[in-house]
PDB file of C-alpha atoms in Angstrom:
ATOM      1  CA  MET A  26      44.104  73.186-147.829  1.00 44.00           C
ATOM      2  CA  LEU A  27      47.155  71.434-146.425  1.00 46.00           C
ATOM      3  CA  GLN A  28      47.449  67.812-147.464  1.00 55.00           C
ATOM      4  CA  CYS A  29      49.209  64.875-145.872  1.00 71.00           C
ATOM      5  CA  SER A  30      49.192  61.128-146.368  1.00 88.00           C
ATOM      6  CA  PRO A  31      45.925  59.510-145.222  1.00 94.00           C
ATOM      7  CA  LEU A  32      45.571  58.887-141.501  1.00 97.00           C
ATOM      8  CA  LYS A  33      43.231  56.789-139.397  1.00 97.00           C
ATOM      9  CA  VAL A  34      41.355  59.326-137.255  1.00 98.00           C
ATOM     10  CA  LEU A  35      39.059  58.845-134.273  1.00 98.00           C
ATOM     11  CA  VAL A  36      36.593  61.629-133.446  1.00 98.00           C
ATOM     12  CA  VAL A  37      35.553  61.948-129.779  1.00 96.00           C
ATOM     13  CA  GLU A  38      32.783  64.545-129.690  1.00 95.00           C
ATOM     14  CA  ASP A  39      29.316  64.408-128.119  1.00 93.00           C
ATOM     15  CA  GLN A  40      27.729  67.142-130.251  1.00 93.00           C
ATOM     16  CA  ALA A  41      26.344  65.140-133.175  1.00 94.00           C
ATOM     17  CA  LEU A  42      26.414  67.972-135.734  1.00 94.00           C
ATOM     18  CA  LEU A  43      30.007  68.867-134.952  1.00 94.00           C
ATOM     19  CA  ALA A  44      31.056  65.210-135.054  1.00 95.00           C
ATOM     20  CA  MET A  45      29.400  64.864-138.477  1.00 96.00           C
ATOM     21  CA  GLU A  46      31.119  68.021-139.730  1.00 95.00           C
ATOM     22  CA  LEU A  47      34.500  66.780-138.517  1.00 96.00           C
ATOM     23  CA  GLU A  48      33.920  63.415-140.163  1.00 97.00           C
ATOM     24  CA  TYR A  49      32.894  65.049-143.449  1.00 96.00           C
ATOM     25  CA  VAL A  50      35.905  67.392-143.588  1.00 96.00           C
ATOM     26  CA  LEU A  51      38.334  64.627-142.604  1.00 97.00           C
ATOM     27  CA  ARG A  52      37.002  62.339-145.330  1.00 96.00           C
ATOM     28  CA  GLU A  53      37.222  65.202-147.869  1.00 95.00           C
ATOM     29  CA  LEU A  54      40.890  65.546-146.874  1.00 94.00           C
ATOM     30  CA  GLY A  55      41.397  61.858-147.643  1.00 95.00           C
ATOM     31  CA  HIS A  56      41.587  60.535-144.086  1.00 97.00           C
ATOM     32  CA  GLN A  57      39.820  57.435-142.808  1.00 97.00           C
ATOM     33  CA  VAL A  58      37.492  58.207-139.902  1.00 97.00           C
ATOM     34  CA  VAL A  59      37.540  54.988-137.878  1.00 97.00           C
ATOM     35  CA  GLY A  60      34.632  56.034-135.672  1.00 96.00           C
ATOM     36  CA  CYS A  61      32.943  58.678-133.585  1.00 96.00           C
ATOM     37  CA  ALA A  62      32.715  58.274-129.814  1.00 95.00           C
ATOM     38  CA  GLN A  63      30.719  60.294-127.300  1.00 93.00           C
ATOM     39  CA  ASP A  64      32.333  59.197-124.034  1.00 91.00           C
ATOM     40  CA  PHE A  65      35.352  57.517-122.458  1.00 91.00           C
ATOM     41  CA  ARG A  66      34.084  53.956-122.764  1.00 92.00           C
ATOM     42  CA  SER A  67      33.179  54.146-126.456  1.00 94.00           C
ATOM     43  CA  ALA A  68      36.449  55.952-127.308  1.00 94.00           C
ATOM     44  CA  GLU A  69      38.465  53.231-125.618  1.00 93.00           C
ATOM     45  CA  MET A  70      36.509  50.455-127.336  1.00 95.00           C
ATOM     46  CA  LEU A  71      36.966  52.066-130.768  1.00 95.00           C
ATOM     47  CA  ALA A  72      40.691  52.566-130.176  1.00 95.00           C
ATOM     48  CA  GLU A  73      41.146  48.899-129.288  1.00 95.00           C
ATOM     49  CA  THR A  74      39.586  47.687-132.521  1.00 95.00           C
ATOM     50  CA  ALA A  75      40.255  50.471-135.047  1.00 96.00           C
ATOM     51  CA  GLU A  76      43.857  51.422-134.119  1.00 95.00           C
ATOM     52  CA  PRO A  77      43.632  55.167-134.878  1.00 97.00           C
ATOM     53  CA  GLU A  78      46.769  57.208-135.410  1.00 97.00           C
ATOM     54  CA  VAL A  79      45.202  60.566-134.515  1.00 97.00           C
ATOM     55  CA  ALA A  80      42.228  61.456-132.312  1.00 97.00           C
ATOM     56  CA  LEU A  81      40.302  64.698-132.051  1.00 97.00           C
ATOM     57  CA  VAL A  82      38.993  64.785-128.472  1.00 95.00           C
ATOM     58  CA  ASP A  83      36.550  67.274-126.979  1.00 93.00           C
ATOM     59  CA  LEU A  84      37.328  68.158-123.362  1.00 87.00           C
ATOM     60  CA  ASN A  85      33.761  67.970-122.082  1.00 86.00           C
ATOM     61  CA  LEU A  86      31.667  65.010-123.120  1.00 88.00           C
ATOM     62  CA  ARG A  87      28.483  63.263-122.048  1.00 84.00           C
ATOM     63  CA  ASP A  88      30.281  61.690-119.121  1.00 83.00           C
ATOM     64  CA  GLY A  89      31.684  65.044-117.948  1.00 81.00           C
ATOM     65  CA  PRO A  90      35.142  66.564-118.432  1.00 81.00           C
ATOM     66  CA  SER A  91      36.669  63.224-119.460  1.00 84.00           C
ATOM     67  CA  GLY A  92      38.748  64.503-122.403  1.00 87.00           C
ATOM     68  CA  PRO A  93      42.059  64.494-120.486  1.00 87.00           C
ATOM     69  CA  ARG A  94      41.406  60.954-119.230  1.00 89.00           C
ATOM     70  CA  ILE A  95      40.627  59.836-122.781  1.00 91.00           C
ATOM     71  CA  ALA A  96      43.779  61.525-124.092  1.00 91.00           C
ATOM     72  CA  ASP A  97      45.915  59.764-121.481  1.00 91.00           C
ATOM     73  CA  ALA A  98      44.399  56.373-122.368  1.00 93.00           C
ATOM     74  CA  LEU A  99      44.602  56.853-126.131  1.00 94.00           C
ATOM     75  CA  HIS A 100      48.171  58.112-126.007  1.00 92.00           C
ATOM     76  CA  GLY A 101      49.449  55.827-123.245  1.00 92.00           C
ATOM     77  CA  ARG A 102      47.827  52.549-124.291  1.00 93.00           C
ATOM     78  CA  PHE A 103      47.540  52.946-128.050  1.00 93.00           C
ATOM     79  CA  GLY A 104      50.154  55.555-129.061  1.00 92.00           C
ATOM     80  CA  VAL A 105      47.534  57.864-130.568  1.00 95.00           C
ATOM     81  CA  ALA A 106      48.441  61.509-131.216  1.00 95.00           C
ATOM     82  CA  VAL A 107      45.610  63.451-129.557  1.00 95.00           C
ATOM     83  CA  ILE A 108      44.399  66.951-130.349  1.00 95.00           C
ATOM     84  CA  PHE A 109      42.020  68.506-127.834  1.00 91.00           C
ATOM     85  CA  LEU A 110      39.017  70.417-129.159  1.00 92.00           C
ATOM     86  CA  THR A 111      37.424  73.056-126.947  1.00 87.00           C
ATOM     87  CA  ALA A 112      35.587  76.336-126.884  1.00 86.00           C
ATOM     88  CA  ASN A 113      36.832  76.816-123.305  1.00 81.00           C
ATOM     89  CA  PRO A 114      40.644  76.891-123.366  1.00 77.00           C
ATOM     90  CA  GLU A 115      40.757  77.988-119.734  1.00 76.00           C
ATOM     91  CA  GLN A 116      39.657  74.448-118.790  1.00 71.00           C
ATOM     92  CA  VAL A 117      42.793  72.915-120.239  1.00 71.00           C
ATOM     93  CA  SER A 118      45.534  71.968-117.827  1.00 65.00           C
ATOM     94  CA  LYS A 119      48.901  73.635-118.303  1.00 60.00           C
ATOM     95  CA  GLY A 120      50.575  70.618-119.912  1.00 54.00           C
ATOM     96  CA  LEU A 121      47.600  69.536-122.058  1.00 66.00           C
ATOM     97  CA  ASP A 122      47.816  66.132-120.348  1.00 68.00           C
ATOM     98  CA  GLY A 123      48.155  63.366-122.983  1.00 78.00           C
ATOM     99  CA  ALA A 124      47.499  65.608-125.969  1.00 86.00           C
ATOM    100  CA  VAL A 125      49.925  66.900-128.568  1.00 89.00           C
ATOM    101  CA  ALA A 126      47.998  70.123-129.139  1.00 88.00           C
ATOM    102  CA  LEU A 127      44.813  72.121-128.611  1.00 90.00           C
ATOM    103  CA  MET A 128      42.504  73.423-131.322  1.00 92.00           C
ATOM    104  CA  LEU A 129      39.900  76.027-130.453  1.00 90.00           C
ATOM    105  CA  LYS A 130      36.268  75.802-131.530  1.00 89.00           C
ATOM    106  CA  PRO A 131      35.000  77.057-133.848  1.00 88.00           C
ATOM    107  CA  PHE A 132      37.614  76.194-136.445  1.00 88.00           C
ATOM    108  CA  ASP A 133      37.843  76.213-140.209  1.00 91.00           C
ATOM    109  CA  PRO A 134      38.707  73.283-142.508  1.00 92.00           C
ATOM    110  CA  GLU A 135      42.205  74.637-143.182  1.00 92.00           C
ATOM    111  CA  THR A 136      42.985  74.717-139.449  1.00 92.00           C
ATOM    112  CA  LEU A 137      41.655  71.176-139.074  1.00 94.00           C
ATOM    113  CA  ALA A 138      43.732  69.980-142.048  1.00 94.00           C
ATOM    114  CA  GLY A 139      46.898  71.526-140.616  1.00 93.00           C
ATOM    115  CA  ALA A 140      46.242  70.177-137.133  1.00 94.00           C
ATOM    116  CA  VAL A 141      45.680  66.613-138.323  1.00 95.00           C
ATOM    117  CA  ALA A 142      48.729  66.756-140.625  1.00 93.00           C
ATOM    118  CA  PHE A 143      50.836  68.031-137.706  1.00 92.00           C
ATOM    119  CA  ALA A 144      49.599  65.273-135.360  1.00 93.00           C
ATOM    120  CA  GLY A 145      50.144  62.670-138.064  1.00 93.00           C
ATOM    121  CA  ARG A 146      53.755  63.751-138.597  1.00 91.00           C
ATOM    122  CA  PHE A 147      54.306  63.582-134.846  1.00 90.00           C
ATOM    123  CA  ARG A 148      52.723  60.116-134.616  1.00 91.00           C
ATOM    124  CA  ARG A 149      54.513  58.633-137.619  1.00 90.00           C
ATOM    125  CA  GLU A 150      57.883  60.401-137.522  1.00 89.00           C
ATOM    126  CA  GLY A 151      58.202  62.075-134.119  1.00 85.00           C
ATOM    127  CA  ARG A 152      58.473  65.447-135.887  1.00 83.00           C
ATOM    128  CA  LEU A 153      57.104  68.613-134.338  1.00 80.00           C
ATOM    129  CA  ASP A 154      58.300  71.100-136.926  1.00 79.00           C
ATOM    130  CA  ASP A 155      56.073  73.541-138.787  1.00 79.00           C
ATOM    131  CA  PRO A 156      53.057  73.646-136.433  1.00 82.00           C
ATOM    132  CA  PRO A 157      49.945  75.423-137.763  1.00 84.00           C
ATOM    133  CA  ILE A 158      49.575  79.003-136.541  1.00 83.00           C
ATOM    134  CA  LYS A 159      46.170  78.433-134.922  1.00 83.00           C
ATOM    135  CA  LEU A 160      47.240  75.303-133.036  1.00 84.00           C
ATOM    136  CA  ARG A 161      48.418  75.513-129.422  1.00 84.00           C
ATOM    137  CA  ILE A 162      51.210  72.954-128.976  1.00 82.00           C
ATOM    138  CA  ALA A 163      51.534  71.086-125.667  1.00 79.00           C
ATOM    139  CA  PRO A 164      54.055  72.942-123.468  1.00 74.00           C
ATOM    140  CA  ARG A 165      55.552  69.642-122.284  1.00 69.00           C
ATOM    141  CA  LEU A 166      56.813  69.033-125.822  1.00 69.00           C
ATOM    142  CA  ARG A 167      58.622  72.376-125.803  1.00 60.00           C
ATOM    143  CA  ASP A 168      59.921  71.610-122.334  1.00 53.00           C
ATOM    144  CA  ILE A 169      61.668  68.452-123.486  1.00 47.00           C
ATOM    145  CA  GLY A 170      63.327  70.295-126.339  1.00 44.00           C
ATOM    146  CA  GLN A 171      61.408  68.836-129.259  1.00 47.00           C
ATOM    147  CA  LEU A 172      60.073  72.173-130.454  1.00 43.00           C
ATOM    148  CA  PRO A 173      61.721  75.498-130.934  1.00 39.00           C
ATOM    149  CA  GLY A 174      60.634  78.121-128.373  1.00 39.00           C
TER     150      GLY A 174
END
């Protein structure tokens, strides 16, 4: 699996088993999971206190399709690099809103490791090089010339 320096990661997922799996794999990779949220309010509260660097955010949560709103808040207010998680990529807006990338469910641990490492590099260094093959990068980042075509 791809390794990177430890990151503080927030998981925003309302399916308890998937949230537990994400937490387990992230910890096995050496990351610190600062919390698991199931809706907009709890994600925002965790971000205020835990200061995550990366967040994995499901598009559709208990409070509806609030993933894009969460991504905007996490990125805009706290500088978090957000990766959307979804089994329904057709629901994602063209620009991926406040997210850096999109990861499709189901995913394997290697894809998760690469995605988190990529988001961490972006958050810490502003680098967007070497994206994982299975990760869909936000088009707006290509549009501003930070990624090769």
